[in-house]
């Protein structure tokens, strides 16, 4: 395991250079040294972005669950693999050891087989953050079924679309789920979906809330009695390196969701290697990623990456605000969490609250902090750094996507000096490019352009389920021989990358390209502002003008709106210039967000342009009710 950690910046550059000059040798060594294979590959990598076609570790045979579970049993069988922290702090946490995880995954795999699920079949998993979610994912992987996890906050319509798009045969769900003080009727949502899903032959139901539900005869069964009867021995299916491991849907800017397809071997190698180095995971650490397994962050950095490293990974069922705003920090203290990985939106929400929610708890176990999902603004970064990390835990600002499978840009903790709002340097093996609008690569330092990746990496998605052309069109058609991320980025004088946001978030005002992110950063620095979002709306003279939606902190709410508006524009003038001043500023109670915390600017754009008749499906939002409130007071 000697070369598994990156020790200093010089070594990072040395390894990076090797990974770029001899990518095949580099990844072959990682694959050889750190994983168990049933059969070795015949070819490390093959690629053609014009199709696009990418294969890693061709003809190798493996099962990812043997790497995530079986091989740990003789060295750390009694170590906690999954540490389950329930929604209600009064309910006991569960420590599931690697031995127990093995037994539970094998039983579940046998239940799936008995129910007729075969290698290559699609299984939809619609579960809350309970151990059965991770176990179902792993059980699918064990028998070679392709899992399609749908976040259990999605509506019945969104669920049905995803079930039908990839022809799932089975749904695994629960009677209900907990969210703070509320319970949600998950099974009822599934029942409604299945009215339009003829392909579903069976539904397995985990008992969680004990709510009374309807079981459809011949289709629905409680899971536990089936598990009780199942054998705890299961021989893992031997999979090809390029066999699909899972499908995960990600919303497109328009139209139906894209089912990103991930492979087995490349995905495993990259998620495991990034996990170890980016979180500096050590054997006795307790790692906690607060994402939901319904997102790629949960797939790669709650389940596969950590387990492939024999880590203890926390699964948290609850929410950051229940029973109060100290919940995250209470869990950190209780389980002596060493790595904590969360989203900027959660940080900003908690930073609004009184510091006593933080100071009540002993956070001295923390060694590394992480963020993911959106650009982190300076203010939130400093709050996280000062109050959670106590200025001693490096913050890894990790940039990546559902499509990339694993982290692509990130500091290496204790190695890469961090700068707030910069994701810093490309990870090992990741070859970035910034492109201008005409398709020319921007060379050198201090440039800004569209962020592309010019060489394959092991965990890249292989296709969009059922629509390879859309895969090509979306990611490979904009720039020849490049994967286009859809994001814009800057490279500074030392070569650090700062993600400026989606390029579709650029607004052209009087012929000037204005990114929404820097304007929002400027606004957010106003002491009365908690969060903001900027969109463009049609303007006779300027082409577009700027409309700001601003959430105030409590201290702002007692102040005169007119004064605040002036001060906010003053702030923008100072930071960016008068060109970026807002024509309209609306104070709002919240912003429409996706479940992973991304602001849905599409909806705000429509509100700003007074086109609120057709907002599309807003049921997948975290907070659909806020949309009504914003429309009511729109300027
Ligand atoms: C992991 C995940 C992907 C999009 C991506 C960016 C944004 C993610 C960061 C970020 C700035 C970051 N997958 N994004 N991480 N922007 N800094 N550290 O979030 O498919 O759901 O979203 O998220 O725009 O393209 S995702």
XYZ file of C-alpha atoms and ligand atoms in Angstrom:
661
model
C 0.000 0.000 0.000
C 3.095 2.178 -0.056
C 2.316 4.499 -2.956
C -1.354 4.789 -2.113
C -1.137 8.149 -0.323
C 0.239 11.308 -1.815
C 2.643 12.767 0.740
C 3.640 16.216 -0.435
C 3.142 18.667 -3.264
C 6.291 17.580 -5.043
C 5.092 13.997 -4.967
C 1.672 15.075 -6.208
C 3.248 16.745 -9.249
C 5.497 13.762 -9.821
C 2.598 11.280 -9.708
C 0.421 13.627 -11.739
C 3.040 13.875 -14.474
C 3.375 10.116 -14.611
C -0.408 9.677 -14.756
C -0.536 11.987 -17.770
C 2.548 10.753 -19.595
C 1.867 7.070 -19.080
C -1.784 6.799 -18.088
C -1.981 3.121 -18.895
C 1.047 2.183 -16.816
C -0.136 4.398 -14.016
C -3.659 3.000 -13.728
C -2.460 -0.537 -14.305
C -0.230 -0.290 -11.240
C -3.077 1.053 -9.113
C -5.422 -1.665 -10.349
C -2.867 -4.399 -9.723
C -1.847 -3.331 -6.277
C -5.115 -2.453 -4.615
C -7.889 -4.723 -5.858
C -8.796 -8.372 -6.276
C -9.537 -9.608 -9.768
C -10.968 -12.908 -10.953
C -9.096 -12.485 -14.211
C -6.566 -9.899 -15.324
C -7.273 -7.420 -18.116
C -5.821 -7.887 -21.584
C -5.726 -4.182 -22.362
C -5.679 -1.269 -19.908
C -7.590 1.262 -21.959
C -9.149 2.003 -25.311
C -10.829 5.226 -26.350
C -12.394 7.177 -29.169
C -14.208 10.364 -28.152
C -15.682 10.786 -31.634
C -18.102 7.918 -30.956
C -17.632 8.145 -27.919
C -16.262 4.787 -26.859
C -14.213 4.192 -23.748
C -13.154 0.957 -22.074
C -10.880 0.378 -19.102
C -9.284 -2.887 -17.951
C -10.713 -4.688 -20.938
C -11.645 -8.333 -20.478
C -10.835 -8.279 -16.789
C -13.270 -10.177 -14.557
C -14.281 -9.124 -11.098
C -17.101 -8.496 -8.721
C -17.030 -5.110 -7.032
C -18.613 -6.514 -3.851
C -15.694 -8.920 -3.387
C -13.516 -5.810 -3.347
C -15.846 -3.885 -1.059
C -16.654 -6.704 1.365
C -15.232 -10.227 1.018
C -11.560 -9.335 0.863
C -11.808 -7.372 4.114
C -13.305 -10.210 6.143
C -10.090 -11.897 7.278
C -8.364 -8.627 8.227
C -11.194 -6.436 9.491
C -14.266 -8.655 9.700
C -15.362 -7.151 13.012
C -14.634 -3.564 12.039
C -17.698 -1.379 11.501
C -18.385 -1.024 7.796
C -21.620 0.949 8.000
C -22.442 3.112 10.987
C -26.139 3.880 10.772
C -27.338 7.001 12.602
C -31.158 7.145 12.640
C -33.341 10.201 12.097
C -34.328 10.280 15.733
C -31.366 10.737 18.088
C -33.239 8.694 20.700
C -33.056 5.617 18.482
C -29.816 3.659 18.843
C -27.141 3.856 16.172
C -26.317 0.555 14.438
C -22.762 -0.612 13.906
C -22.775 -3.073 11.004
C -19.461 -4.914 10.824
C -17.918 -6.162 7.599
C -18.894 -9.707 8.624
C -22.488 -8.650 9.190
C -22.570 -6.649 5.996
C -21.350 -9.703 4.120
C -24.086 -11.844 5.578
C -26.809 -9.273 4.914
C -25.706 -8.603 1.343
C -25.502 -12.332 0.580
C -28.999 -12.921 1.962
C -30.381 -10.013 0.006
C -28.627 -11.237 -3.154
C -30.261 -14.633 -2.697
C -33.686 -13.037 -2.231
C -33.253 -11.080 -5.462
C -32.244 -14.223 -7.322
C -35.196 -16.140 -5.928
C -37.473 -13.389 -7.157
C -36.116 -13.945 -10.640
C -33.699 -11.058 -10.918
C -30.893 -11.991 -13.287
C -27.580 -10.552 -14.367
C -28.185 -7.441 -16.471
C -31.736 -6.847 -15.158
C -32.543 -3.380 -13.828
C -33.712 -2.984 -10.247
C -35.133 0.306 -8.994
C -34.238 1.166 -5.404
C -36.472 3.795 -3.796
C -35.484 3.782 -0.150
C -34.673 6.248 2.598
C -31.169 6.400 4.091
C -31.424 3.144 6.029
C -28.945 0.234 5.917
C -31.170 -1.703 3.502
C -30.449 0.960 0.878
C -26.709 0.261 0.856
C -27.364 -3.462 1.222
C -29.733 -3.482 -1.774
C -27.223 -1.592 -3.893
C -24.490 -4.083 -3.004
C -26.796 -7.086 -3.456
C -27.596 -5.956 -6.994
C -23.906 -5.540 -7.718
C -23.249 -8.988 -6.283
C -25.607 -10.755 -8.700
C -24.789 -8.483 -11.638
C -28.133 -6.706 -11.681
C -27.958 -3.022 -12.622
C -29.194 -0.816 -9.794
C -31.057 2.387 -10.477
C -31.396 4.266 -7.201
C -34.049 6.958 -7.248
C -33.804 9.530 -4.461
C -36.701 8.887 -2.080
C -37.793 12.506 -2.156
C -38.812 12.324 -5.797
C -42.492 12.366 -6.738
C -44.431 9.413 -8.114
C -44.247 10.936 -11.577
C -40.470 11.340 -11.448
C -40.161 7.791 -10.104
C -42.367 6.307 -12.851
C -40.385 8.088 -15.584
C -37.154 6.618 -14.219
C -38.584 3.111 -13.783
C -39.891 3.033 -17.336
C -36.889 4.624 -18.998
C -34.668 1.658 -18.145
C -37.363 -1.040 -17.870
C -36.901 -1.982 -14.255
C -38.288 -5.348 -13.233
C -38.433 -4.781 -9.503
C -38.737 -1.961 -6.996
C -37.240 -2.112 -3.521
C -38.906 0.380 -1.191
C -40.106 0.836 2.377
C -43.423 1.391 4.088
C -42.382 4.948 4.797
C -39.554 7.243 5.699
C -38.703 9.712 8.430
C -37.723 13.306 7.801
C -37.328 15.232 11.015
C -40.736 15.193 12.677
C -42.534 14.089 9.514
C -43.132 10.667 8.068
C -43.530 10.159 4.342
C -45.704 7.533 2.704
C -43.109 6.064 0.353
C -45.102 2.948 -0.441
C -48.102 5.068 -1.413
C -45.895 7.012 -3.822
C -44.615 3.753 -5.322
C -48.176 2.426 -5.704
C -49.144 5.536 -7.597
C -46.099 5.270 -9.876
C -46.718 1.638 -10.647
C -50.090 2.410 -12.198
C -48.032 3.451 -15.198
C -45.167 0.936 -14.908
C -46.268 -2.361 -16.458
C -42.734 -3.804 -16.392
C -42.594 -4.083 -12.594
C -43.124 -7.688 -11.561
C -42.333 -7.413 -7.882
C -42.019 -4.928 -5.050
C -39.997 -5.700 -1.933
C -40.945 -3.630 1.094
C -38.690 -2.835 4.042
C -40.512 -2.119 7.276
C -39.298 1.190 8.667
C -42.086 3.410 10.048
C -44.733 0.760 10.653
C -47.293 2.848 8.777
C -50.248 0.892 7.488
C -49.883 0.341 3.772
C -51.611 -1.568 1.007
C -49.849 -4.696 -0.280
C -50.844 -5.747 -3.761
C -51.203 -9.505 -3.924
C -48.827 -11.283 -6.261
C -46.690 -8.167 -6.562
C -45.740 -6.826 -3.137
C -43.938 -8.661 -0.336
C -42.366 -7.696 2.960
C -38.626 -8.112 2.707
C -37.820 -9.390 6.200
C -39.558 -12.800 6.017
C -37.778 -13.458 2.712
C -34.429 -12.544 4.244
C -35.114 -14.785 7.236
C -35.469 -17.760 4.940
C -32.556 -16.899 2.659
C -29.163 -18.568 2.817
C -26.261 -16.415 3.963
C -23.977 -17.948 1.376
C -23.803 -16.356 -2.017
C -21.189 -16.729 -4.706
C -20.605 -13.411 -6.370
C -21.418 -13.258 -10.076
C -18.272 -12.846 -12.139
C -18.619 -9.614 -14.089
C -16.801 -8.172 -17.016
C -14.859 -4.950 -16.342
C -17.143 -3.039 -18.683
C -20.455 -4.555 -17.557
C -22.760 -1.770 -16.354
C -22.782 -1.479 -12.577
C -25.540 1.077 -12.237
C -27.694 3.703 -13.840
C -28.183 7.022 -12.103
C -30.467 9.699 -13.445
C -29.376 13.294 -13.621
C -31.614 16.090 -14.741
C -30.840 17.662 -18.082
C -31.328 21.389 -18.616
C -34.362 20.428 -20.674
C -36.349 17.319 -21.420
C -36.253 13.969 -19.743
C -33.647 12.914 -17.202
C -30.485 11.260 -18.471
C -29.743 7.773 -17.178
C -25.971 7.865 -16.805
C -24.487 4.377 -17.081
C -21.398 3.510 -15.043
C -19.112 0.536 -15.525
C -17.709 -1.874 -12.934
C -13.905 -1.917 -12.953
C -12.990 1.636 -13.905
C -15.574 3.056 -11.530
C -14.259 0.932 -8.672
C -10.598 1.801 -9.245
C -11.185 5.537 -9.497
C -13.652 5.946 -6.626
C -11.444 3.896 -4.302
C -8.236 5.716 -5.216
C -9.784 9.190 -4.972
C -11.482 8.368 -1.670
C -8.277 7.296 0.015
C -6.206 10.242 -1.149
C -8.716 13.063 -1.025
C -10.022 12.214 2.426
C -6.718 10.834 3.680
C -8.600 7.887 5.153
C -6.684 5.996 7.867
C -7.666 2.599 9.274
C -9.367 3.787 12.458
C -11.074 6.805 10.970
C -14.836 7.319 10.940
C -15.810 8.952 7.689
C -19.112 10.754 7.187
C -20.571 12.022 3.951
C -23.957 13.663 4.573
C -25.251 13.174 1.012
C -28.081 10.791 0.185
C -27.231 7.557 -1.649
C -29.832 8.720 -4.177
C -27.111 11.008 -5.594
C -23.778 10.181 -7.176
C -21.988 11.536 -4.111
C -23.626 8.830 -2.040
C -22.915 6.067 -4.567
C -19.217 6.911 -4.887
C -18.376 8.312 -1.455
C -20.757 6.637 0.980
C -20.886 3.166 -0.533
C -18.300 2.086 -3.095
C -15.223 4.278 -2.484
C -15.194 3.920 1.314
C -16.050 0.207 1.385
C -13.418 -0.597 -1.250
C -10.957 0.883 1.254
C -12.303 -1.049 4.225
C -13.496 2.192 5.791
C -16.156 2.907 8.390
C -18.778 4.965 6.578
C -21.592 6.764 8.385
C -25.094 6.593 6.933
C -27.289 9.360 8.317
C -31.043 9.044 7.981
C -31.930 12.463 9.337
C -31.768 16.112 8.394
C -29.394 18.869 9.600
C -32.133 20.736 11.473
C -33.765 18.000 13.546
C -34.113 18.012 16.496
C -32.196 21.285 16.176
C -29.479 22.995 14.163
C -26.770 21.225 16.132
C -27.583 17.760 14.798
C -24.551 17.412 12.478
C -22.160 18.469 15.212
C -23.829 16.226 17.760
C -23.260 13.249 15.431
C -19.638 14.294 14.825
C -19.032 14.289 18.582
C -20.980 11.099 19.256
C -19.202 8.964 16.637
C -15.877 10.832 16.716
C -16.121 11.557 13.030
C -12.741 12.195 11.412
C -13.741 13.190 7.864
C -16.863 15.239 7.232
C -18.102 15.814 3.669
C -21.127 18.001 2.979
C -22.666 20.552 0.591
C -22.213 24.342 0.693
C -25.988 24.750 0.926
C -25.996 22.869 4.240
C -23.081 24.949 5.500
C -24.839 28.205 4.606
C -28.062 27.084 6.249
C -26.265 26.207 9.488
C -24.086 29.325 9.374
C -27.276 31.390 9.639
C -27.916 29.980 13.090
C -26.439 30.832 16.446
C -22.900 29.527 17.023
C -23.990 27.943 20.285
C -25.327 25.042 18.168
C -21.722 24.375 17.169
C -19.907 25.297 20.344
C -21.911 22.864 22.451
C -20.061 19.942 20.846
C -16.546 18.587 20.855
C -15.423 18.559 17.229
C -11.790 17.759 17.968
C -11.988 14.382 16.199
C -12.295 16.121 12.805
C -9.238 15.964 10.568
C -10.488 16.710 7.054
C -13.535 18.664 5.855
C -15.017 18.468 2.388
C -17.558 20.222 0.206
C -19.280 19.210 -3.005
C -22.148 20.113 -5.276
C -21.807 23.797 -6.042
C -19.319 26.603 -5.736
C -18.724 27.539 -2.110
C -18.758 31.265 -1.417
C -16.015 32.874 0.669
C -18.209 33.615 3.636
C -19.421 30.033 3.972
C -15.865 28.730 3.454
C -14.561 30.853 6.316
C -17.428 29.911 8.581
C -16.728 26.215 7.923
C -13.000 26.678 8.323
C -13.181 28.757 11.511
C -16.045 27.170 13.380
C -16.027 23.544 12.272
C -12.388 22.998 11.312
C -11.075 25.420 13.987
C -8.553 26.544 11.366
C -6.715 23.249 11.517
C -8.629 20.882 9.235
C -7.981 21.327 5.539
C -11.117 21.816 3.431
C -11.250 19.787 0.241
C -13.501 21.604 -2.238
C -14.212 18.720 -4.605
C -15.483 19.372 -8.108
C -17.053 16.537 -10.053
C -20.301 15.369 -11.655
C -22.688 12.429 -11.888
C -21.101 11.869 -15.281
C -17.520 11.787 -14.010
C -18.300 9.136 -11.365
C -15.582 10.418 -9.054
C -13.800 13.576 -7.892
C -11.914 15.372 -10.679
C -10.589 18.578 -9.121
C -9.677 18.795 -5.454
C -6.916 19.667 -3.058
C -5.065 16.768 -1.462
C -5.410 17.472 2.279
C -2.184 18.378 4.105
C -0.537 18.610 0.680
C -2.232 21.223 -1.516
C -2.415 24.696 0.071
C -6.080 25.696 -0.117
C -7.586 28.985 -1.246
C -11.240 29.700 -0.473
C -13.564 29.114 -3.469
C -10.861 27.271 -5.447
C -11.175 23.545 -6.073
C -7.419 23.886 -6.787
C -5.699 21.185 -8.874
C -6.792 18.324 -11.112
C -6.738 14.964 -9.426
C -4.155 12.408 -10.568
C -4.922 11.191 -14.093
C -7.319 14.032 -14.861
C -6.359 16.150 -17.887
C -8.271 19.416 -17.940
C -8.612 22.037 -20.640
C -10.212 25.474 -20.710
C -11.732 26.305 -24.084
C -12.876 29.561 -25.614
C -16.129 29.909 -27.569
C -14.400 29.243 -30.876
C -13.077 25.910 -29.746
C -9.493 26.982 -29.058
C -7.783 25.736 -25.951
C -6.729 28.565 -23.655
C -3.138 27.936 -22.706
C -1.185 29.359 -19.794
C -2.293 30.844 -16.514
C -4.936 33.407 -15.610
C -7.511 32.416 -18.199
C -11.208 31.682 -18.036
C -13.211 29.411 -20.294
C -15.335 26.329 -20.620
C -14.110 23.415 -18.599
C -13.333 20.304 -20.631
C -11.509 17.042 -20.040
C -9.252 15.878 -22.810
C -8.406 12.336 -21.881
C -10.475 9.465 -20.464
C -10.434 8.638 -16.769
C -11.516 5.269 -15.406
C -14.854 6.242 -13.824
C -16.361 8.260 -16.653
C -19.932 7.365 -17.604
C -20.015 5.120 -20.656
C -23.319 6.198 -22.136
C -26.832 7.452 -21.448
C -29.136 4.489 -21.061
C -30.946 3.887 -24.342
C -29.652 7.034 -25.995
C -26.003 6.932 -26.960
C -26.539 9.768 -29.439
C -27.678 12.061 -26.649
C -24.528 11.127 -24.751
C -22.421 12.211 -27.701
C -24.458 15.361 -28.370
C -24.456 16.533 -24.762
C -20.838 15.958 -23.836
C -18.673 15.328 -26.901
C -20.053 17.463 -29.714
C -19.198 20.957 -28.433
C -15.414 20.559 -28.661
C -13.602 18.065 -30.823
C -11.986 15.216 -28.919
C -13.026 16.599 -25.551
C -15.545 15.858 -22.858
C -17.381 19.132 -22.152
C -18.521 19.499 -18.563
C -21.069 22.307 -18.997
C -19.217 24.338 -16.355
C -17.070 27.404 -16.700
C -13.800 27.759 -14.820
C -10.866 30.071 -14.236
C -7.238 29.072 -13.939
C -5.242 31.455 -11.755
C -1.595 32.400 -11.640
C -0.569 29.254 -9.764
C -2.652 26.938 -11.933
C -5.517 26.549 -9.478
C -9.014 26.072 -10.864
C -12.027 27.961 -9.647
C -15.370 26.742 -10.929
C -17.464 29.735 -11.919
C -20.687 27.785 -12.358
C -22.655 26.323 -15.220
C -21.962 28.187 -18.419
C -25.675 28.422 -19.005
C -25.635 30.652 -15.907
C -23.850 33.375 -17.848
C -25.940 36.463 -18.508
C -25.062 38.986 -21.174
C -25.849 42.505 -20.007
C -25.149 45.306 -22.473
C -22.755 43.005 -24.271
C -20.831 42.051 -21.151
C -20.630 38.429 -20.069
C -21.556 38.278 -16.423
C -21.344 35.052 -14.461
C -23.987 34.716 -11.800
C -21.559 33.284 -9.245
C -19.272 36.317 -8.704
C -22.255 38.639 -8.418
C -23.879 36.339 -5.905
C -20.615 36.188 -3.956
C -20.520 39.980 -3.792
C -24.103 40.167 -2.560
C -23.589 37.411 -0.020
C -20.826 39.383 1.597
C -23.380 41.921 2.779
C -23.830 41.203 6.496
C -27.631 41.087 6.233
C -27.697 38.608 3.340
C -27.923 34.854 3.853
C -28.090 33.735 0.234
C -28.898 35.019 -3.225
C -29.490 34.020 -6.837
C -29.215 36.176 -9.915
C -30.941 35.672 -13.251
C -31.347 37.731 -16.378
C -34.603 39.118 -17.747
C -35.271 40.843 -21.082
C -34.515 44.565 -21.109
C -35.160 47.051 -23.944
C -31.803 48.716 -23.741
C -29.388 46.307 -22.182
C -30.650 43.146 -23.850
C -30.763 41.575 -20.422
C -30.974 43.127 -17.015
C -30.262 41.468 -13.703
C -32.873 40.314 -11.234
C -31.700 39.304 -7.785
C -33.540 37.001 -5.418
C -32.158 37.566 -1.940
C -32.699 35.723 1.332
C -32.025 37.889 4.361
C -30.595 36.842 7.676
C -32.613 37.715 10.721
C -30.601 40.898 11.244
C -31.690 42.096 7.803
C -35.348 41.547 8.291
C -35.919 44.557 10.515
C -34.231 46.953 8.084
C -35.745 49.120 5.374
C -35.786 47.200 2.080
C -34.899 50.332 0.123
C -31.725 50.869 2.130
C -30.752 47.259 1.785
C -31.258 47.377 -1.979
C -28.947 50.383 -2.212
C -26.298 48.744 -0.078
C -26.428 45.529 -2.062
C -25.881 47.392 -5.319
C -23.096 49.362 -3.674
C -21.496 46.072 -2.715
C -21.731 44.833 -6.308
C -20.296 48.070 -7.651
C -17.324 47.683 -5.362
C -16.685 44.051 -6.161
C -17.469 43.870 -9.864
C -18.472 47.254 -11.187
C -21.637 49.213 -11.900
C -22.333 47.081 -14.988
C -23.328 44.239 -12.681
C -25.801 46.282 -10.634
C -29.220 44.700 -10.224
C -32.303 46.295 -11.748
C -34.605 44.428 -9.431
C -34.033 42.981 -5.994
C -36.690 40.808 -4.445
C -36.380 39.622 -0.860
C -37.555 36.017 -0.689
C -38.072 33.441 2.062
C -36.151 30.759 0.135
C -34.786 29.759 -3.265
C -36.062 26.858 -5.372
C -33.456 24.132 -5.067
C -32.823 20.631 -6.246
C -32.497 18.043 -3.558
C -28.744 18.295 -3.767
C -28.819 22.015 -3.164
C -28.434 23.393 -6.665
C -30.454 26.528 -7.316
C -33.001 25.960 -10.099
C -32.307 29.146 -12.034
C -34.605 27.907 -14.806
C -37.574 28.600 -12.520
C -36.251 31.953 -11.325
C -35.642 33.022 -14.930
C -39.265 32.337 -15.718
C -40.450 34.292 -12.698
C -38.186 37.224 -13.590
C -39.536 37.237 -17.156
C -43.121 36.915 -15.913
C -43.618 33.582 -17.680
C -45.051 31.666 -14.794
C -47.801 29.772 -16.649
C -45.632 26.784 -17.419
C -42.943 26.136 -14.849
C -42.593 22.446 -15.729
C -42.420 19.694 -13.121
C -41.402 21.361 -9.866
C -42.282 18.378 -7.701
C -38.655 17.202 -7.618
C -37.598 20.372 -5.836
C -36.490 20.368 -2.239
C -38.960 23.145 -1.504
C -41.684 23.426 -4.170
C -43.805 25.602 -1.841
C -41.303 28.430 -1.998
C -42.043 28.943 -5.699
C -45.569 30.138 -4.967
C -44.328 32.577 -2.364
C -41.783 34.050 -4.770
C -44.313 34.426 -7.592
C -46.725 36.205 -5.256
C -44.250 38.998 -4.511
C -42.478 39.115 -7.882
C -41.438 42.589 -9.025
C -21.017 15.677 -7.390
C -22.192 16.421 -7.998
C -22.570 18.411 -11.000
C -22.445 19.920 -11.073
C -21.161 20.388 -11.681
C -21.029 21.783 -11.089
C -21.562 21.609 -9.681
C -20.209 20.138 -8.132
C -18.755 21.552 -7.332
C -19.585 22.223 -8.264
C -18.403 24.162 -7.910
C -17.710 22.293 -6.683
N -22.696 15.880 -9.139
N -20.479 21.314 -8.735
N -19.186 20.262 -7.282
N -19.406 23.535 -8.550
N -17.580 23.598 -7.011
N -16.894 21.735 -5.772
O -22.614 17.418 -7.463
O -24.065 15.799 -11.206
O -25.138 16.445 -9.132
O -23.692 18.014 -10.250
O -22.443 20.481 -9.761
O -21.843 22.679 -11.790
O -21.243 20.369 -13.098
S -23.957 16.496 -9.948
